[in-house]
Amino acid sequence: LKDKLQDEVMKIMPVQKQSSAGQRTRFKAFVAVGDGNGHIGLGVKCSSEVATAIRGAITIAKLNVVPVRRGYWGRMSGFPHTIPTKVTGKCGSVRVRLIPAPRGTGLVSSPVGKKLLTMAGIRDVYSSSRGHTRTMGNFIKALYQALSKTYGYLTPDLWAERALGSSPFQEHTDFLAKKKVY
């Protein structure tokens, strides 16, 4: 996994703090890492220099790698191409909803969303977003949270196999066979 991770700088934004001598500007970097095969990580770091912020964000992103569960829409043939269920992520006012899509649909999302979904290894998905999505940091975080929720849902194919016991009728057959006298 370590060698396969690709990193991508999603956004670098200046943030300012008012001090007694004026403003102190720092740079906030959002970096995503993914292997294109079901793993995605997101890192956010603020530093006084851009290069330091990017380096720190890459380290944090590699520490925050989560598995992304992929599934099918319709027929279960070939490799998994979409997400297994509808999932929602939120950060700030931004709500992102990912909906499974048929094979060949592609990624119906914003350019930033397409980058993140491609890094996660998803090829077909519909996305719907609400809130102030221009706040790209919150949009990226909401999308990452939605992708990390894909393993939070337990579908029947992940249920543990359990041996069936005898039915209650079979178990209490002697009692049920007795004739009752009224």
PDB file of C-alpha atoms in Angstrom:
ATOM      1  CA  LEU A   1       0.000   0.000   0.000  1.00  0.00           C
ATOM      2  CA  LYS A   2       2.818   2.390   0.907  1.00  0.00           C
ATOM      3  CA  ASP A   3       4.383   2.360  -2.562  1.00  0.00           C
ATOM      4  CA  LYS A   4       1.075   2.625  -4.436  1.00  0.00           C
ATOM      5  CA  LEU A   5      -0.225   5.790  -2.756  1.00  0.00           C
ATOM      6  CA  GLN A   6      -0.456   8.841  -5.018  1.00  0.00           C
ATOM      7  CA  ASP A   7      -0.759  12.263  -3.401  1.00  0.00           C
ATOM      8  CA  GLU A   8      -2.581  15.272  -4.806  1.00  0.00           C
ATOM      9  CA  VAL A   9      -2.683  18.816  -3.411  1.00  0.00           C
ATOM     10  CA  MET A  10      -6.381  19.716  -3.427  1.00  0.00           C
ATOM     11  CA  LYS A  11      -6.147  23.297  -2.202  1.00  0.00           C
ATOM     12  CA  ILE A  12      -3.738  25.780  -0.655  1.00  0.00           C
ATOM     13  CA  MET A  13      -5.312  28.758   1.023  1.00  0.00           C
ATOM     14  CA  PRO A  14      -3.860  31.641   3.004  1.00  0.00           C
ATOM     15  CA  VAL A  15      -5.284  32.179   6.488  1.00  0.00           C
ATOM     16  CA  GLN A  16      -4.598  35.265   8.578  1.00  0.00           C
ATOM     17  CA  LYS A  17      -4.455  36.088  12.240  1.00  0.00           C
ATOM     18  CA  GLN A  18      -4.570  39.650  13.513  1.00  0.00           C
ATOM     19  CA  SER A  19      -1.607  40.430  15.756  1.00  0.00           C
ATOM     20  CA  SER A  20      -0.382  43.652  17.370  1.00  0.00           C
ATOM     21  CA  ALA A  21       2.036  44.228  14.450  1.00  0.00           C
ATOM     22  CA  GLY A  22      -0.612  43.587  11.753  1.00  0.00           C
ATOM     23  CA  GLN A  23      -1.652  40.329  10.130  1.00  0.00           C
ATOM     24  CA  ARG A  24       0.251  37.092  10.368  1.00  0.00           C
ATOM     25  CA  THR A  25      -0.305  35.027   7.232  1.00  0.00           C
ATOM     26  CA  ARG A  26      -0.048  31.233   7.257  1.00  0.00           C
ATOM     27  CA  PHE A  27      -0.886  28.701   4.564  1.00  0.00           C
ATOM     28  CA  LYS A  28      -3.371  25.865   4.918  1.00  0.00           C
ATOM     29  CA  ALA A  29      -2.881  22.853   2.636  1.00  0.00           C
ATOM     30  CA  PHE A  30      -5.428  20.135   1.857  1.00  0.00           C
ATOM     31  CA  VAL A  31      -3.801  16.967   0.472  1.00  0.00           C
ATOM     32  CA  ALA A  32      -5.482  13.717  -0.552  1.00  0.00           C
ATOM     33  CA  VAL A  33      -3.709  10.389  -1.000  1.00  0.00           C
ATOM     34  CA  GLY A  34      -5.136   7.305  -2.665  1.00  0.00           C
ATOM     35  CA  ASP A  35      -4.111   4.174  -4.516  1.00  0.00           C
ATOM     36  CA  GLY A  36      -7.032   4.064  -6.970  1.00  0.00           C
ATOM     37  CA  ASN A  37      -7.918   0.661  -5.539  1.00  0.00           C
ATOM     38  CA  GLY A  38     -10.147   1.253  -2.518  1.00  0.00           C
ATOM     39  CA  HIS A  39      -8.042   3.419  -0.167  1.00  0.00           C
ATOM     40  CA  ILE A  40      -8.232   7.167   0.433  1.00  0.00           C
ATOM     41  CA  GLY A  41      -6.683   9.543   2.972  1.00  0.00           C
ATOM     42  CA  LEU A  42      -7.074  13.247   3.666  1.00  0.00           C
ATOM     43  CA  GLY A  43      -4.646  15.556   5.459  1.00  0.00           C
ATOM     44  CA  VAL A  44      -4.962  19.210   6.447  1.00  0.00           C
ATOM     45  CA  LYS A  45      -1.978  21.202   7.721  1.00  0.00           C
ATOM     46  CA  CYS A  46      -1.364  24.863   8.413  1.00  0.00           C
ATOM     47  CA  SER A  47       2.150  26.311   8.362  1.00  0.00           C
ATOM     48  CA  SER A  48       3.985  29.558   7.738  1.00  0.00           C
ATOM     49  CA  GLU A  49       5.509  28.187   4.519  1.00  0.00           C
ATOM     50  CA  VAL A  50       3.673  26.471   1.655  1.00  0.00           C
ATOM     51  CA  ALA A  51       6.183  23.623   1.265  1.00  0.00           C
ATOM     52  CA  THR A  52       6.103  22.807   4.984  1.00  0.00           C
ATOM     53  CA  ALA A  53       2.305  22.829   4.971  1.00  0.00           C
ATOM     54  CA  ILE A  54       2.192  20.440   1.986  1.00  0.00           C
ATOM     55  CA  ARG A  55       4.758  18.075   3.512  1.00  0.00           C
ATOM     56  CA  GLY A  56       2.882  17.981   6.828  1.00  0.00           C
ATOM     57  CA  ALA A  57      -0.474  17.463   5.084  1.00  0.00           C
ATOM     58  CA  ILE A  58       0.934  14.506   3.099  1.00  0.00           C
ATOM     59  CA  THR A  59       2.129  12.884   6.342  1.00  0.00           C
ATOM     60  CA  ILE A  60      -1.258  13.430   8.010  1.00  0.00           C
ATOM     61  CA  ALA A  61      -3.088  12.108   4.924  1.00  0.00           C
ATOM     62  CA  LYS A  62      -1.018   8.907   4.955  1.00  0.00           C
ATOM     63  CA  LEU A  63      -1.893   8.414   8.621  1.00  0.00           C
ATOM     64  CA  ASN A  64      -5.618   8.917   7.858  1.00  0.00           C
ATOM     65  CA  VAL A  65      -5.952   6.328   5.081  1.00  0.00           C
ATOM     66  CA  VAL A  66      -9.308   4.501   5.250  1.00  0.00           C
ATOM     67  CA  PRO A  67     -10.678   1.646   3.124  1.00  0.00           C
ATOM     68  CA  VAL A  68     -13.450   2.469   0.660  1.00  0.00           C
ATOM     69  CA  ARG A  69     -15.940  -0.293   0.012  1.00  0.00           C
ATOM     70  CA  ARG A  70     -16.940  -0.679  -3.601  1.00  0.00           C
ATOM     71  CA  GLY A  71     -19.991  -2.438  -4.942  1.00  0.00           C
ATOM     72  CA  TYR A  72     -22.230  -3.011  -7.930  1.00  0.00           C
ATOM     73  CA  TRP A  73     -25.291  -1.408  -9.456  1.00  0.00           C
ATOM     74  CA  GLY A  74     -27.529  -4.127 -10.854  1.00  0.00           C
ATOM     75  CA  ARG A  75     -25.679  -7.189 -12.158  1.00  0.00           C
ATOM     76  CA  MET A  76     -22.729  -8.390 -10.105  1.00  0.00           C
ATOM     77  CA  SER A  77     -20.387  -9.097 -13.017  1.00  0.00           C
ATOM     78  CA  GLY A  78     -16.847  -7.839 -13.443  1.00  0.00           C
ATOM     79  CA  PHE A  79     -15.012  -5.771 -10.873  1.00  0.00           C
ATOM     80  CA  PRO A  80     -16.889  -3.540  -8.387  1.00  0.00           C
ATOM     81  CA  HIS A  81     -17.317  -0.121  -9.982  1.00  0.00           C
ATOM     82  CA  THR A  82     -19.489   2.006  -7.691  1.00  0.00           C
ATOM     83  CA  ILE A  83     -20.362   2.349  -4.003  1.00  0.00           C
ATOM     84  CA  PRO A  84     -22.575  -0.324  -2.387  1.00  0.00           C
ATOM     85  CA  THR A  85     -25.222   1.986  -0.868  1.00  0.00           C
ATOM     86  CA  LYS A  86     -26.192   5.637  -0.645  1.00  0.00           C
ATOM     87  CA  VAL A  87     -23.906   7.415   1.818  1.00  0.00           C
ATOM     88  CA  THR A  88     -23.833  10.951   3.206  1.00  0.00           C
ATOM     89  CA  GLY A  89     -21.038  13.035   4.684  1.00  0.00           C
ATOM     90  CA  LYS A  90     -21.158  16.465   6.244  1.00  0.00           C
ATOM     91  CA  CYS A  91     -18.762  19.165   7.333  1.00  0.00           C
ATOM     92  CA  GLY A  92     -19.853  22.662   8.253  1.00  0.00           C
ATOM     93  CA  SER A  93     -22.857  23.584   6.109  1.00  0.00           C
ATOM     94  CA  VAL A  94     -21.831  21.206   3.310  1.00  0.00           C
ATOM     95  CA  ARG A  95     -23.716  17.927   2.885  1.00  0.00           C
ATOM     96  CA  VAL A  96     -22.492  15.488   0.219  1.00  0.00           C
ATOM     97  CA  ARG A  97     -24.583  12.482  -0.817  1.00  0.00           C
ATOM     98  CA  LEU A  98     -23.106   9.718  -2.964  1.00  0.00           C
ATOM     99  CA  ILE A  99     -25.523   7.501  -4.891  1.00  0.00           C
ATOM    100  CA  PRO A 100     -24.603   4.263  -6.736  1.00  0.00           C
ATOM    101  CA  ALA A 101     -24.702   4.565 -10.524  1.00  0.00           C
ATOM    102  CA  PRO A 102     -24.896   2.078 -13.435  1.00  0.00           C
ATOM    103  CA  ARG A 103     -21.712   0.914 -15.143  1.00  0.00           C
ATOM    104  CA  GLY A 104     -20.539   3.438 -17.742  1.00  0.00           C
ATOM    105  CA  THR A 105     -22.112   6.494 -16.072  1.00  0.00           C
ATOM    106  CA  GLY A 106     -18.808   7.959 -14.909  1.00  0.00           C
ATOM    107  CA  LEU A 107     -18.301  10.319 -12.000  1.00  0.00           C
ATOM    108  CA  VAL A 108     -21.125  12.853 -11.828  1.00  0.00           C
ATOM    109  CA  SER A 109     -19.461  15.353  -9.510  1.00  0.00           C
ATOM    110  CA  SER A 110     -17.457  18.569  -9.390  1.00  0.00           C
ATOM    111  CA  PRO A 111     -13.825  18.501 -10.624  1.00  0.00           C
ATOM    112  CA  VAL A 112     -12.508  18.246  -7.037  1.00  0.00           C
ATOM    113  CA  GLY A 113     -14.988  15.466  -6.276  1.00  0.00           C
ATOM    114  CA  LYS A 114     -13.908  13.592  -9.399  1.00  0.00           C
ATOM    115  CA  LYS A 115     -10.256  13.740  -8.277  1.00  0.00           C
ATOM    116  CA  LEU A 116     -11.085  12.363  -4.835  1.00  0.00           C
ATOM    117  CA  LEU A 117     -13.400   9.628  -6.149  1.00  0.00           C
ATOM    118  CA  THR A 118     -10.839   8.548  -8.771  1.00  0.00           C
ATOM    119  CA  MET A 119      -8.174   8.265  -6.075  1.00  0.00           C
ATOM    120  CA  ALA A 120     -10.573   6.048  -4.104  1.00  0.00           C
ATOM    121  CA  GLY A 121     -10.998   3.714  -7.091  1.00  0.00           C
ATOM    122  CA  ILE A 122     -14.657   4.474  -7.820  1.00  0.00           C
ATOM    123  CA  ARG A 123     -15.583   4.689 -11.487  1.00  0.00           C
ATOM    124  CA  ASP A 124     -19.359   5.323 -11.493  1.00  0.00           C
ATOM    125  CA  VAL A 125     -21.300   7.391  -8.955  1.00  0.00           C
ATOM    126  CA  TYR A 126     -23.858  10.184  -8.773  1.00  0.00           C
ATOM    127  CA  SER A 127     -23.235  12.936  -6.237  1.00  0.00           C
ATOM    128  CA  SER A 128     -25.527  15.504  -4.721  1.00  0.00           C
ATOM    129  CA  SER A 129     -24.392  18.355  -2.502  1.00  0.00           C
ATOM    130  CA  ARG A 130     -26.056  21.034  -0.410  1.00  0.00           C
ATOM    131  CA  GLY A 131     -24.760  24.021   1.475  1.00  0.00           C
ATOM    132  CA  HIS A 132     -21.923  26.366   0.678  1.00  0.00           C
ATOM    133  CA  THR A 133     -19.811  24.016  -1.446  1.00  0.00           C
ATOM    134  CA  ARG A 134     -17.495  26.845  -2.528  1.00  0.00           C
ATOM    135  CA  THR A 135     -15.843  26.361   0.852  1.00  0.00           C
ATOM    136  CA  MET A 136     -13.670  23.697  -0.729  1.00  0.00           C
ATOM    137  CA  GLY A 137     -12.110  22.545   2.542  1.00  0.00           C
ATOM    138  CA  ASN A 138     -15.513  21.591   3.964  1.00  0.00           C
ATOM    139  CA  PHE A 139     -16.575  20.033   0.643  1.00  0.00           C
ATOM    140  CA  ILE A 140     -13.460  17.821   0.559  1.00  0.00           C
ATOM    141  CA  LYS A 141     -13.905  16.821   4.213  1.00  0.00           C
ATOM    142  CA  ALA A 142     -17.603  15.961   3.665  1.00  0.00           C
ATOM    143  CA  LEU A 143     -16.751  13.825   0.616  1.00  0.00           C
ATOM    144  CA  TYR A 144     -13.993  12.037   2.558  1.00  0.00           C
ATOM    145  CA  GLN A 145     -16.404  11.366   5.428  1.00  0.00           C
ATOM    146  CA  ALA A 146     -18.995   9.937   3.017  1.00  0.00           C
ATOM    147  CA  LEU A 147     -16.396   7.626   1.454  1.00  0.00           C
ATOM    148  CA  SER A 148     -15.211   6.445   4.875  1.00  0.00           C
ATOM    149  CA  LYS A 149     -18.818   5.536   5.803  1.00  0.00           C
ATOM    150  CA  THR A 150     -19.021   2.898   3.054  1.00  0.00           C
ATOM    151  CA  TYR A 151     -17.663   0.238   5.428  1.00  0.00           C
ATOM    152  CA  GLY A 152     -19.973   1.344   8.251  1.00  0.00           C
ATOM    153  CA  TYR A 153     -22.947  -0.434   6.697  1.00  0.00           C
ATOM    154  CA  LEU A 154     -23.213  -4.217   7.006  1.00  0.00           C
ATOM    155  CA  THR A 155     -24.822  -5.792   3.928  1.00  0.00           C
ATOM    156  CA  PRO A 156     -26.110  -9.393   3.820  1.00  0.00           C
ATOM    157  CA  ASP A 157     -23.018 -10.635   1.951  1.00  0.00           C
ATOM    158  CA  LEU A 158     -20.924  -9.696   5.032  1.00  0.00           C
ATOM    159  CA  TRP A 159     -23.195 -11.484   7.530  1.00  0.00           C
ATOM    160  CA  ALA A 160     -21.602 -14.358   9.445  1.00  0.00           C
ATOM    161  CA  GLU A 161     -22.800 -17.848   8.543  1.00  0.00           C
ATOM    162  CA  ARG A 162     -24.955 -19.376  11.270  1.00  0.00           C
ATOM    163  CA  ALA A 163     -26.255 -22.930  11.452  1.00  0.00           C
ATOM    164  CA  LEU A 164     -30.019 -23.150  11.758  1.00  0.00           C
ATOM    165  CA  GLY A 165     -31.338 -24.902  14.855  1.00  0.00           C
ATOM    166  CA  SER A 166     -34.507 -26.914  15.010  1.00  0.00           C
ATOM    167  CA  SER A 167     -37.816 -25.075  14.739  1.00  0.00           C
ATOM    168  CA  PRO A 168     -39.955 -24.530  17.873  1.00  0.00           C
ATOM    169  CA  PHE A 169     -42.544 -27.034  16.548  1.00  0.00           C
ATOM    170  CA  GLN A 170     -39.879 -29.722  16.208  1.00  0.00           C
ATOM    171  CA  GLU A 171     -38.362 -28.896  19.572  1.00  0.00           C
ATOM    172  CA  HIS A 172     -41.661 -29.112  21.525  1.00  0.00           C
ATOM    173  CA  THR A 173     -43.294 -31.907  19.522  1.00  0.00           C
ATOM    174  CA  ASP A 174     -43.949 -34.073  22.603  1.00  0.00           C
ATOM    175  CA  PHE A 175     -45.854 -31.334  24.381  1.00  0.00           C
ATOM    176  CA  LEU A 176     -47.856 -30.465  21.269  1.00  0.00           C
ATOM    177  CA  ALA A 177     -48.759 -34.156  20.656  1.00  0.00           C
ATOM    178  CA  LYS A 178     -50.499 -34.523  24.028  1.00  0.00           C
ATOM    179  CA  LYS A 179     -54.271 -34.344  23.828  1.00  0.00           C
ATOM    180  CA  LYS A 180     -55.831 -31.757  26.034  1.00  0.00           C
ATOM    181  CA  VAL A 181     -58.873 -32.663  28.076  1.00  0.00           C
ATOM    182  CA  TYR A 182     -61.331 -29.844  28.723  1.00  0.00           C
TER     183      TYR A 182
END
